[in-house]
Structure formats: structure tokens, C-alpha cells
């Protein structure tokens, strides 16, 4: 219990940064999506750590909702991905650039 | 669970708890970072998904370390148990379990810029926090975290009172997820004009057969 | 939702033996210390429209499961119209109710029950109503009819209402996700249009990225203040001097980014043109009204309530975003050749004016912004109704050429469209003028002359393309094919539209429309020739157009709507 | 007084009827409907005017407001839209509806057979309604409504034949330039609202005047300058003054009645009206008065030089319009609003006359607009010719036609302000006479060059015969080459190629306008108590706002004589040069005697003017100012195109943009930590 909160928070910030960078560098849509999950987990960790530091249950409750939302988002997101890439599994995010300008 | 036990401070073993808390944090941090880097750097999507699991475990470990037992459990069950499985399923279903094709970046600066921006954002957050000075808020607004009682009980209490409306409204989210799946997964119906010639012929033949049968 | 109904019953019976601990509205330091009660009062009237919509969505699902497939075309839209009409009625009731009683927090302090939220409930109900009216004929034309679109629309509206009423970042986030996820699916709804799927995916990826950013901001704000509730935040910030406000400001910045994405403020706007072009036309109109309104409601809640004391810190940031939004939106709209895309940029530019109202951080600015959003709902619904009519089957013709000569083919339709265009350009006697005037006046009152002048400059630029479309409708539809098919037609088609470069390839759709367009002839002439055939106006669309047009004029020449918006600026 | 409502209601009703039923009414009927309503409106203005005259109570300052409706009676913005009936608005309304009606009438004939006949009259009626709103509104805001309305109609009418590329381009240019002016107007509106809390003429001008009369200024000089200049920017856009003038000559792409109505007689005078209306504000700012006077003078001179080198019959008149508007602004800058308005009315008469005459010529020659391809038309157009000559003399400032009188007044005021302003005006008067003479010589006299222009070799041979000289020429009866989109195909189909006089419906307005141009000066002649206009406008421009300008009578006489002499010189030079140069075979005896003069004129006057004007027109004009206008438009469009590239379509690029915005805003808050 004596690890200072800042350690966790810096760890979460790094995770958030890795997730964001990953979303920007990967072109496989599924992996981009995994990177979003990384970011969400960083946020969860931040909330939990703050909850401990503030001695407040609210942060943990927030994480609960993040989990639920993430699950729903995954279902819908993968649904969209499947609907699009069913016909052309080779495709990456870069292959979708019909709409532009 | 050992970590959970250790993380609970016992008057007898304060020093041990101290050390173990650090150990748990370190292990978790290593898992998290290695998993995250794996997701970002590995080529094969399946490997990436597995690395994601490692990160999720690491997060769960950190949750336990910070007395968020219930969340840790949910993290494992929902994320590792459902989400990642879903990812793997889709990867296999689409047959994209191979290395990313080499392709020229549409925008040359994308990768370096992305890394630079990631680093800048991280640096800015650290600057804002002055690294060590994160939490400035008031304590225990939504109810105490420490104190008597189980974590899960307090969490439940909070969710069913203060966060009742968000909790109920997650059901809307789930309904959307269901409807969305139906919409997206439904077999694509095509207008008659879109059918190929063979198909049109087939449809015509079927109609003729039907008419024949009726007679 | 159903759970919410049963909750009170259960809560009362399972009440813990310990001493009761009532939740009282306005109590800043949260609930009780220990396990006292699982009972909190649920004031149903405070979420009435939202309940109507969500329960309505479930009812629709149940009906569709019971009835045989495609038993009655028009049943679902009819029900949706009734449901959203009821929701609108409920919001009117709420308006009166809030007037009689004081504004409160409700249901575990998670939502604000004030006129600000009621106004948005009404706005969203009306937008849903229009969305349902417009979707009916469109979905039938495209062979997409079914219950799902309406269920998604109703649920998205539920989420939007939650956002508008939210009293904390968690509620805001949940509403945002409910709305966004439904909108992702709605964007990708047109299964036979490749563009639709692409837009849906882009929206989804960027949307979840921005959600994560928003959430991180909420987490940081939580760490800095110890709460996720706006009112608690502002009370805390007002009486405390933080030793380090870095985390607070960082959280604020991230929240602005996350919500800025939803309202398509520059530089977080990139998704918007693609998604507007991709989504089925009535959904685009719905999205432009609802998503934008809800996003702005969130921004107002966060910045004017939660971070009220940080005004000096966020106003410059919003100033810059507003300027970028105004200029980029109007300048880019000029270069567009696709109607829906042009409207997307136009709507970006319009968001800039609402941002001016926000930037003023005064009740006049808020009133202006609310009035802007309210009137814009009607204008944009009408505009997309017309676009939906002229584009033809399969959204084959979204280019500007499709609207050429509309003045001859359907004078009434063209006149109504002209009205909407003029309203967006901010011509006097339309609601658009008053809206622009009010936000700019608010900026001037706060001494923001530069912002006011940039706003007028953007209006001057924007007028160019609105008027261009307007005149295009009144230019000749007949492209003389017998006489000089290349020169004459090319001139007639291209020249009245200055600022065009080579026409965009028409094959955006894989549907029959694309085939028709490409078989029409070759090159630019075929592309820009207006579509043949009469534009049929379905009854539902006609009604929508009439209402929208009447409102646009009504709100432009008389004061009740503006008074309405002014009364809604009193927050909790 | 309810006639005031009818003034506005009739053209509005006409526009509505035409937009819905125009097509059903068909070719001549739609035009007649619009014309009758327009005349009705004129009659209503007359009635209103007479009532105002009869309303002799001195106390109310001859001001009546007829409320139409109150807009938004909420705190902070209380605008009632009313018709303001005062001498100034009545003066404007009278000539707007009067000239407008005549041009409506003329258009019935001119536009016969056009595909978009009803649309034309719809726009004309809408224009008239907007113009009435502009001049009769009781507030700047309401005027702005009309302001935008006329802009819209102008845009629609310039680009009326939008399938001509040049028309579309011209419409675009008109639009962009006007937006710059409108922007000035809008800024002025906000400044005004912020300072006075109202847009009402009564409130704004009343506050300004009261401060003035009370001894200490309620209006800060700097503020007044800013406001005045913004108002003038708006006026300059609408009235085509430097640097926003370039759209007007290009606007001649519109049908000729449009040029006459909008781009000569009425709409372009909106700026003159607005500046006159704002006289109390301008009085506080001498610097803005100077700016107005100087810009007016510059436009006046500059446009006149360019007009000397134009070959298009309508472009000459367009530049001439610019020049004359410059006179009006110079007068207003000098504080002599009455003269400015006087000249505006006179100008409306003779310039409309000239444009309609030009239209008649163009009509006769089947859309030929190049003066070099005209000549000797006086015998074919027996009605147009004399009327055109009257307009010509009036514009040239030859007494007793009306242009002389108002120009004289303006120049006297200019002299009072500064000698060089007067000098510029006087020289311009000479130039005006010169280029108009050139036009008259090229169009009406000389050799009939239109037969050659047809490319008909047989007739060209006849035309080359000096003896033939027009009268015996039988122009090509066959093969009249209409432009691909000739508007009058239907109407002309049955005619031969021979120039013919226009139908009575077109010549009648010409005659009326000619009469007006001859006697119009009577409304404000400078002697014998004929200064009706000045007395009538006295309540609007009291001496406190527009101090009387005293120029000694002797000086006036000298100035007048010099100017008139210059005008005669210009007249003489122009006629001689252009009749000679183009038609060497004409009057050989005269040629023998006058050879030196002609040569000298051609070398000394015509030559330098020609080349100088050419340089102005093509170097400075086309590249400089024109370039700037197009530059703004293309800058915006170009920026738009460049920015479009950022929208690459790649979702990861979008995410990058999002992250970039995130980094920037985080950097911003990082910089502010602890600051606030």
C-alpha cells in the first residue's frame, strides 16, 4: 500500500501514450482498435489510483462503467469491421480512402 | 490472490507488505508495458491480441494492488475472457492472422509524427502533473473507499445509489449492441438490378418453376 | 430502463436496517458513510422524455418480434413519430414543471433538471421526429426498411438527452457513448453503399479514440477535484486554491478535445465530412442536429458549470478553436462539389458560431448558442430533406449538379431550399440571421471584437457558396443535347459554379444509381446534367419541409423562440 | 398615408405572382403584369409624396414613420420595421419607381422571346421592392435587408444569361466585390448598435445631431471616422468606387435594361443615398469626408479616362457611370449633399436614357455591341437617335440640359473645398464630352460598318464605296449570325438583318426620359427660386449638418464658363476626331480645311488619351484592381483547395490531426499552469 500513487499514474500515462501512438502507427484496423483498449485501460488505472489516493469509491465506480462501455464498443466495432472486411480481408485502414477532400 | 492477501496490511508484516506492494507494482508495470509495446510493435494480429491479454492481466494486478478487488475480477472476466476472445475470433474469421503487408505509407511523415506526438503528449501530461503531484482533490466525496466493509459491497452501494442512473442506462448500450449486431451481420440483400445475369436467370427460372408447380 | 422502474420497489423492500440516510439534493459531499440504504428517490418526471424514448425503442423491438416480417410498411416510422411526439410533449410538460418548481439535481444527483436540459430534450425529440419522418421514404426507396433504424435512432436520442442533462462526467460519458455507438451503426447502415461502411468505420475509430481522450480528461479532472460531478467541482474549485492546477487544466483540455470532436470543431473535425457524406441522408440530417446539439450541451455543462472558475483559462482556447472552425469550415465548403460534403463543412462553420456564444461565457452568449442550435435543427433537417429528395435512388446524385434547375422542376421545393440556404447564410428575416446576430452581439458585449469580425468575415465567405447553390437551383435545367453537346452543356454545367476543378468520379455508390450515372454518357457533361424525372415529394417529407420552413421564418421574425432560449440559460 | 404600404406591396406582390404563376402568364403578359404593378407603385409614391408636401406642420420636420411590424420586441434588440417617409426617402423613391417603371415598360419589348422572360420580370420586380425597402426603411438594419436584396437581384440579373461564361464570371466578380462592401456595412451596423443601442435612423442620427447641436460632441471623432469609413466602404462596394469598382463594367454582361436600371440609375446610387443619410455622422469626421471626396474624385477622373478607349457601347456608358458616381461622392465629401442628390436624379434620367438607347441600338443590330462595327445608324433609328443625342448632351454637361446644372453645382462645392478637386472635375467634364462624342460619332455618324461586320463580301464592297454612305446600303438580309444563345431569337426571327427601329413599347420610355433629361434641371435650378429640391431636403440636411456653401457669384460664373468651355472643347475634339478618322470619305471639303486640326487632335488629344487610357484599362485595371478582386476570390478558393488535401481520406491521418490538436491544447494549458 505504500507505493505512491504517482508511480501508477505515470505508468498509466505511459500506457495511454503507447496506446495513442499505436493507433497512429498501425494500419490493421483490429490492432488500432486494440490500441484504443490500451488507452481505456490506462484511464481505468488512472481512475482506480485516484480512487485510492482520494479514498473515494467514485473512481472505482467510474471504472465499472468504462468496462461496460468498452465491452459494448468492442461488440459494435468488431461488427462494423466484420461487415466491411468480410469481402476483402486483406484490407487495412489505409485501403479505405474513398471519402476525402 | 496471494497479492491480494499481501496487499492487505497486517500489523505483523508491515515491512513484508511494503516490499510486496512494490513487487506487485513492478511486476504489473512490466507486464503492462511489455504487453502494450507488444501490441504496438508485433506484426501478427494474433500475437498482438495475446500481448493485449498480458497488459490486461497487468492492469488487473495493479487493481488488486490498490484494493480494487472486484474490478480486478471483472477486468479478467470481461476483458481477457470476452473481449480478447472476440478479437481473436474476428481475426480468425476474417483470416487476417498474418503479418501486415508492406505498403508505402500514404503520408510519409505518419509514423515519425505519430511517435513524436505520442511522446509530446506524454511529456505534457507529466509536465502538467510535475510528475509527482497528481491528486489535489477533496477526499471521499462519493463515499469512503477504505474503512469497514468489503470493496465489492461499497462499490455496489455506490453503483446502486449515486450511480444508479448511469448503471441503468448501460442497458441502453447493450440494446444498441444487440441491434447493431443484427444490422451489421444481416445477410446483404440486394436489389434485383444488382444481381448478376446468372443470378437473375436463376431467379427467373425459380419463378417459372413455382408457376409450373402451381399449375 | 425497466430495471430503473423496478428499482424503487426493490430498494424499498431491501432497505437495510441501519439508520436511514436520505440523499438530499444539493448536498455536496456525497452520500452516506456506510451501508445504510439502497434506496434513492427516482424522480421520473425529470427524465420523462428520455424514458419515453428508451421504452419506446423497446416497444418497437417487441412489436417487430411479434409481427410477421414486413407486415406493415410505415408502421415503425409512425410509431417512432408518435414516441418522439410524446417525448416532445413530455419536455413541454417538464418546461412548465421546472418553471413551477426550482431546478434540481435528480436521481442520485446524476442529472440536472433545469431548463437548459429541458430545452435540449425538446430539441432532440423534435430532431428525432424529423429523422423518423425523413427516414421512412428514404429507407423504403433504398430497400433498407426495418425496425432497427428507428430503434437505433430512438436510443441515440436517449443518449443525447442524457448528455444534455448530465450532471457529471460519468453520466456525460455514458450518454456520449450511447449516442455515438448508435450513430456509428447508423452511419454504416446503408449496406450496399461501400462509402457507408467506410464512413462508419472511420467514425468509429476516431470516435473511440476521442472517447478515450475524453475519458482520460474525466479521470484527470476527477483526480484534481475528487469528484466527477460538475456542481461539486465548481464548489470545490471556488473555495480551494490548488497547489498544482496542472492536472485540472490538463483534464479540462482533454475534455475539450473529446467534446470538440463530437461537435466537429477544427482541428477535431476531420471525421465529419466523410461521415456526413457516408451516412444515409436522413441520418446525416439527424446526426448534424442531434450529435452537434448534445456535444455542445456537454461542452456548456463542462466549461460553464464544472470549470466555471477556470474561465480565464479556457476562453482563449475556445477562442482559437472558434476562429479555426469558422474559417476552415467556410473556406473548405467553397471547394466542395458534393452536396452532403458541402453541408458538412457548412455545419462545421455553423458550429463556430455556437462556439462564439460559448466563448462569451455570458448568459447572452448561452442564449444565442441555444437559439442557434434550436433553429439550426430545423434548418438542417429541411436541407437534408431536400438533398434526400434530389439525390435519387442509391444516393446516385449527391453532386451539386443534381440540384440544378430545381427551380423549374419543383418550384416549391426550390423555394424552400432557398429559404434554408438563406437562413444558413444569415439573411435577415430568417432564424439564421438572428442566431448569428445574437452570438456575435454577445461576443461584442464581452469585448471580443476580433472574434466578432472574424465571425462576420466567415459569414461573408460562407454566403458565397450558399448563394451559389441557391442560384444553381434557378439556372437552366435543360442541357441542350442536340446543340453543341460538348461546349454548350459544359459551359452551362460548369461555369455558374466558379471554383470547380475536375469533377469527382461519380461511382461513390455501388448501387444501381452508379450504373445509371455512368451509362448516361461520358465525362463532365453527364455528371453535371440534372437527373431526369420528376422529384416526388413523399407526404412525410413534405410535412417536415413545411414545418421546418415555417419555423425558420417564424423564429426569424418574432421573439418567442428567442425568449425560450433566453429562459433556458438559467442552469441548475 | 396608407399609400406608403402600397408602394412596397405592389412590386412584392408582383414578384410573388411571377415566381409562382410567371410561367403560366407567359411571354408578354408577365411583363405587362410587372410593369403595371411597378407603375402602380410609382403612383403610390406620388400620392405619398403629395401627402407629405401637404403635411406642412413644421414641427415634425417632415417625417412620418409607418410601422410595418415590430421585430423581436425583446430587451436589447428592439427593431421596428417601418417605412420612413421624409424628403430624402421620397426623393429617392420617386425616381427609383419612376425610372424603374419606364425600364419595366422598355423591357417588355426588349426581352421578347427570351427563354426566361418571367424570371427576368420576377427579378426586376423583386429588385424594385428591395430598392424601395432600401430607400424607405427607417433603420440601417432594414435598409440592409433591401441592400442585400438588391445585391441578390443584381447578381441574378448580371448572370441572367449564365450560360455565357463571361456572364457567370461577371456575376461572380460582382458578388465578391459587393461582399467586401457588405462586410463594411455589417461592421458599421455592429459599431452602431454597440454605441447607440439602436439601428434606427431617428435614434442614431438624432443622437448624432443632438450632440452636435448641444455644443459638445456625443460622437467621438475617431469613432465617427471609423463608423463613417465603414459606411463608406459599404457605399463604395455598392456604388462601385475605387477600389471596389471593377464589377460594374463587367456587370454589363446582363441584359441592357438591367444595366440601365440597376447599374446606372438606381442600385449603384444606393451608396450615394447611404452616405447622404449618414450625413450627421460624417459631419463629426472631416477625415472621412476628405476620404470620400478624394476617392470620388479619383474614381471620376480615372473612369473617364478609361471610357475614352472602350469599344463596347455599353462599357463606355458603364465607365461613364462610374465617373458620374464619382462626381456625386465628391459632392457629398464636400458636404454638398443636395447637389450630389440633384446630380443623381439627373444622372438617372440621362444615363437610363443612354443605356436604353444603346439597348435599342444593340437590339437593332442583333446583339452587336462593338461600336467599331456600327455607324450611320441615325437614319435607321429615327426615334432612338434624337433621344440619344439629348442624353449625350445632358451627360456632356452642355446647357441647358440637366447634366450641366448639377455638375455646375458640384464643381462649385468642390472648388470651395479644394481647388484641385475642382480641377479634376473640370478636366473630367472635358473628358466626358470627349468620350461621349466619340461614341456618338462612332454609332450614329460615319460609315455603316455593320454590313462589313457581317462578313458579307458583297455588301462590304458596297459599304466601301464612299458614295453609298449608309443610305443606300441594303444590309445583308441573309445569314444574320446570332450568338449561340441569342436571347431574342424568337422575336427577331421574322426580321431581316436591316437595322430597324424598336417597337413603341421601347421607344416610349426613351421619349419620356429624353423630355425629363431636357427639363429635369428645373427641380433645383440655381436661380429664380427654382431650388425646390434644396428647400425640400432642408429638413434632412439642416445647416448644422451640412453648412451652406458660399461661393461668390462671380467665381461661380467663371467656374461655370471654364467648365462649359472645356466640355465644348471635348465635344468638338471628339466629334471631329472620330468622324474624321473613321470615315475619311465624308465631307471631303471639310477634310481639306480641317486636316491639320484633325491630325493635331489625333496626335495631341486623342493619341495620348487613347494610349494612356489603354494603359489604365489594361495594365492597372485588368492586372491591378481586377486582379485584386479576383485575387481575393481565388485566394479563398485556392486556400480551400489546398486545405482539401489535408482531408486525405486516410483515417490515420485524421487521427494524427486529432492528436496534433490535443498536443497543442495541452501545450497551451501547460503554459498557463499556475498563471490564472
XYZ file of N, CA and C in Angstrom, chain C residues 471-567:
291
model
N -28.512 29.832 -56.539
C -28.662 30.237 -57.933
C -28.597 29.045 -58.868
N -27.852 28.051 -58.441
C -27.773 26.835 -59.251
C -29.160 26.238 -59.429
N -29.963 26.350 -58.394
C -31.314 25.800 -58.491
C -32.130 26.546 -59.529
N -31.781 27.809 -59.711
C -32.565 28.613 -60.641
C -31.883 28.770 -61.984
N -30.838 28.007 -62.191
C -30.254 28.039 -63.524
C -30.936 26.957 -64.351
N -30.662 27.012 -65.644
C -31.460 26.201 -66.543
C -31.207 24.714 -66.350
N -32.259 23.956 -66.244
C -32.067 22.519 -66.097
C -31.836 21.811 -67.417
N -32.321 22.432 -68.480
C -32.224 21.727 -69.750
C -30.838 21.896 -70.318
N -30.144 20.818 -70.374
C -28.869 20.846 -71.058
C -29.163 20.409 -72.474
N -28.894 21.317 -73.377
C -29.306 21.057 -74.736
C -28.419 19.983 -75.347
N -28.969 18.849 -75.541
C -28.151 17.743 -76.028
C -28.014 17.796 -77.535
N -28.989 18.445 -78.186
C -28.937 18.455 -79.640
C -27.911 19.448 -80.136
N -27.814 20.554 -79.420
C -26.971 21.628 -79.913
C -25.676 21.691 -79.119
N -24.582 21.552 -79.804
C -23.271 21.655 -79.196
C -23.197 20.905 -77.878
N -23.261 19.633 -77.949
C -23.350 18.860 -76.718
C -22.132 19.039 -75.812
N -20.988 19.356 -76.395
C -19.827 19.487 -75.512
C -19.721 20.894 -74.958
N -19.619 21.844 -75.868
C -19.345 23.206 -75.416
C -20.479 23.786 -74.596
N -21.628 23.784 -75.217
C -22.758 24.447 -74.568
C -23.069 23.842 -73.225
N -23.168 22.543 -73.214
C -23.547 21.891 -71.977
C -22.457 22.036 -70.928
N -21.228 21.930 -71.381
C -20.152 22.044 -70.413
C -20.144 23.445 -69.808
N -20.359 24.413 -70.674
C -20.415 25.786 -70.170
C -21.573 25.929 -69.195
N -22.731 25.474 -69.664
C -23.924 25.637 -68.846
C -23.758 24.916 -67.526
N -23.104 23.777 -67.597
C -22.991 22.995 -66.387
C -21.933 23.516 -65.444
N -20.829 23.959 -66.018
C -19.690 24.221 -65.160
C -19.556 25.674 -64.767
N -19.885 26.560 -65.671
C -19.474 27.936 -65.415
C -20.184 28.633 -64.285
N -21.471 28.380 -64.063
C -22.088 29.117 -62.967
C -21.518 28.720 -61.622
N -20.673 27.741 -61.609
C -20.163 27.273 -60.338
C -18.675 27.550 -60.316
N -18.314 28.766 -59.999
C -16.901 29.083 -60.028
C -16.175 28.284 -58.955
N -14.944 28.041 -59.218
C -14.155 27.359 -58.211
C -14.256 25.852 -58.282
N -14.554 25.397 -59.452
C -14.600 23.949 -59.616
C -13.324 23.461 -60.237
N -12.837 22.347 -59.814
C -11.842 21.735 -60.661
C -12.454 20.473 -61.232
N -11.622 19.559 -61.629
C -12.171 18.421 -62.363
C -13.221 17.704 -61.534
N -14.285 17.302 -62.180
C -15.378 16.693 -61.429
C -14.948 15.381 -60.776
N -15.551 15.162 -59.668
C -15.231 13.978 -58.902
C -15.855 12.753 -59.568
N -15.204 11.622 -59.383
C -15.772 10.422 -60.000
C -17.099 10.111 -59.335
N -18.077 9.744 -60.125
C -19.417 9.583 -59.570
C -19.623 8.258 -58.846
N -18.712 7.313 -59.048
C -19.023 5.958 -58.608
C -18.833 5.801 -57.113
N -19.507 6.646 -56.366
C -19.408 6.518 -54.923
C -20.248 5.359 -54.451
N -21.248 5.093 -55.179
C -22.137 4.035 -54.741
C -21.959 2.843 -55.643
N -22.199 1.704 -55.094
C -22.149 0.514 -55.931
C -23.538 0.140 -56.378
N -24.465 0.947 -56.010
C -25.854 0.629 -56.296
C -26.216 0.893 -57.740
N -27.475 0.762 -58.035
C -27.914 0.932 -59.400
C -27.713 2.349 -59.905
N -27.701 3.289 -58.985
C -27.548 4.686 -59.374
C -26.246 4.906 -60.100
N -25.192 4.266 -59.596
C -23.886 4.461 -60.197
C -23.889 3.958 -61.624
N -24.532 2.838 -61.804
C -24.607 2.275 -63.145
C -25.325 3.251 -64.071
N -26.432 3.777 -63.546
C -27.209 4.706 -64.358
C -26.374 5.930 -64.703
N -25.633 6.419 -63.693
C -24.876 7.638 -63.917
C -23.790 7.418 -64.958
N -23.140 6.264 -64.879
C -22.029 6.084 -65.789
C -22.529 5.712 -67.183
N -23.707 5.145 -67.263
C -24.207 4.794 -68.576
C -24.862 5.998 -69.255
N -25.021 7.046 -68.498
C -25.668 8.231 -69.031
C -24.917 8.826 -70.211
N -23.655 8.794 -70.129
C -22.871 9.442 -71.158
C -21.465 9.528 -70.650
N -20.707 10.423 -71.210
C -19.316 10.426 -70.777
C -18.943 11.767 -70.163
N -18.064 11.702 -69.233
C -17.392 12.880 -68.711
C -18.263 13.824 -67.927
N -17.822 15.041 -67.925
C -18.390 16.041 -67.040
C -19.837 16.374 -67.383
N -20.142 16.317 -68.654
C -21.477 16.731 -69.074
C -22.528 15.850 -68.429
N -22.283 14.533 -68.529
C -23.256 13.612 -67.974
C -23.344 13.794 -66.467
N -22.221 14.075 -65.866
C -22.212 14.175 -64.419
C -23.026 15.375 -63.951
N -22.870 16.466 -64.660
C -23.471 17.675 -64.138
C -24.877 17.923 -64.649
N -25.277 17.139 -65.615
C -26.647 17.306 -66.063
C -27.565 16.899 -64.927
N -28.615 17.663 -64.701
C -29.507 17.295 -63.613
C -30.207 15.984 -63.928
N -30.536 15.259 -62.880
C -31.168 13.969 -63.106
C -32.511 14.136 -63.801
N -32.866 13.120 -64.547
C -34.153 13.199 -65.229
C -35.257 12.786 -64.271
N -36.415 12.993 -64.735
C -37.546 12.507 -63.968
C -37.993 13.513 -62.928
N -39.191 13.294 -62.503
C -39.806 14.216 -61.572
C -39.374 13.865 -60.164
N -39.143 14.892 -59.380
C -38.810 14.657 -57.980
C -40.108 14.485 -57.218
N -40.314 13.283 -56.732
C -41.533 13.044 -55.964
C -41.302 13.468 -54.515
N -42.262 14.152 -53.965
C -42.142 14.538 -52.560
C -43.094 13.695 -51.742
N -42.572 12.733 -50.992
C -43.466 11.933 -50.150
C -44.131 12.810 -49.102
N -45.262 12.346 -48.662
C -46.059 13.130 -47.723
C -45.262 13.510 -46.471
N -44.577 12.503 -45.915
C -43.865 12.753 -44.657
C -42.802 13.827 -44.834
N -42.099 13.745 -45.976
C -41.045 14.732 -46.219
C -41.661 16.108 -46.417
N -42.790 16.134 -47.109
C -43.468 17.409 -47.340
C -43.834 18.085 -46.036
N -44.379 17.278 -45.118
C -44.749 17.818 -43.810
C -43.521 18.411 -43.128
N -42.451 17.630 -43.130
C -41.229 18.092 -42.468
C -40.772 19.412 -43.058
N -40.763 19.462 -44.384
C -40.287 20.674 -45.041
C -41.150 21.862 -44.657
N -42.455 21.634 -44.652
C -43.352 22.739 -44.342
C -43.104 23.241 -42.928
N -42.991 22.302 -41.994
C -42.780 22.705 -40.600
C -41.451 23.433 -40.447
N -40.423 22.866 -41.050
C -39.099 23.473 -40.904
C -39.082 24.878 -41.506
N -39.682 25.005 -42.667
C -39.672 26.316 -43.317
C -40.459 27.312 -42.493
N -41.618 26.875 -42.013
C -42.435 27.792 -41.227
C -41.686 28.222 -39.975
N -41.029 27.278 -39.352
C -40.308 27.622 -38.131
C -39.159 28.579 -38.423
N -38.477 28.311 -39.532
C -37.323 29.149 -39.863
C -37.743 30.602 -40.036
N -38.905 30.795 -40.630
C -39.374 32.163 -40.791
C -39.898 32.695 -39.464
N -40.684 31.858 -38.806
C -41.301 32.283 -37.546
C -40.233 32.729 -36.546
N -39.200 31.890 -36.397
C -38.160 32.237 -35.428
C -37.346 33.429 -35.892
N -37.424 33.719 -37.178
C -36.652 34.836 -37.675
C -37.350 36.168 -37.518
N -38.680 36.141 -37.420
C -39.379 37.424 -37.379
C -40.056 37.707 -36.052
N -40.041 36.748 -35.152
C -40.715 37.018 -33.902
C -39.879 36.499 -32.755
N -40.286 36.863 -31.588
C -39.385 36.672 -30.463
C -39.597 35.431 -29.598
N -40.717 34.727 -29.658
C -40.941 33.682 -28.661
C -39.812 32.659 -28.575
N -39.285 32.278 -29.724
C -38.257 31.245 -29.683
C -37.011 31.760 -28.982
N -36.710 33.012 -29.256
C -35.537 33.590 -28.616
C -35.754 33.727 -27.114
N -36.954 34.113 -26.737
C -37.259 34.190 -25.308
C -37.116 32.823 -24.664
N -37.585 31.854 -25.390
C -37.485 30.469 -24.946
C -36.033 30.135 -24.639
N -35.167 30.455 -25.609
C -33.749 30.159 -25.412
C -33.182 30.966 -24.255
N -33.668 32.192 -24.104
C -33.130 33.025 -23.030
C -33.482 32.467 -21.661
N -34.689 31.901 -21.585
C -35.098 31.348 -20.297
C -34.330 30.091 -19.966
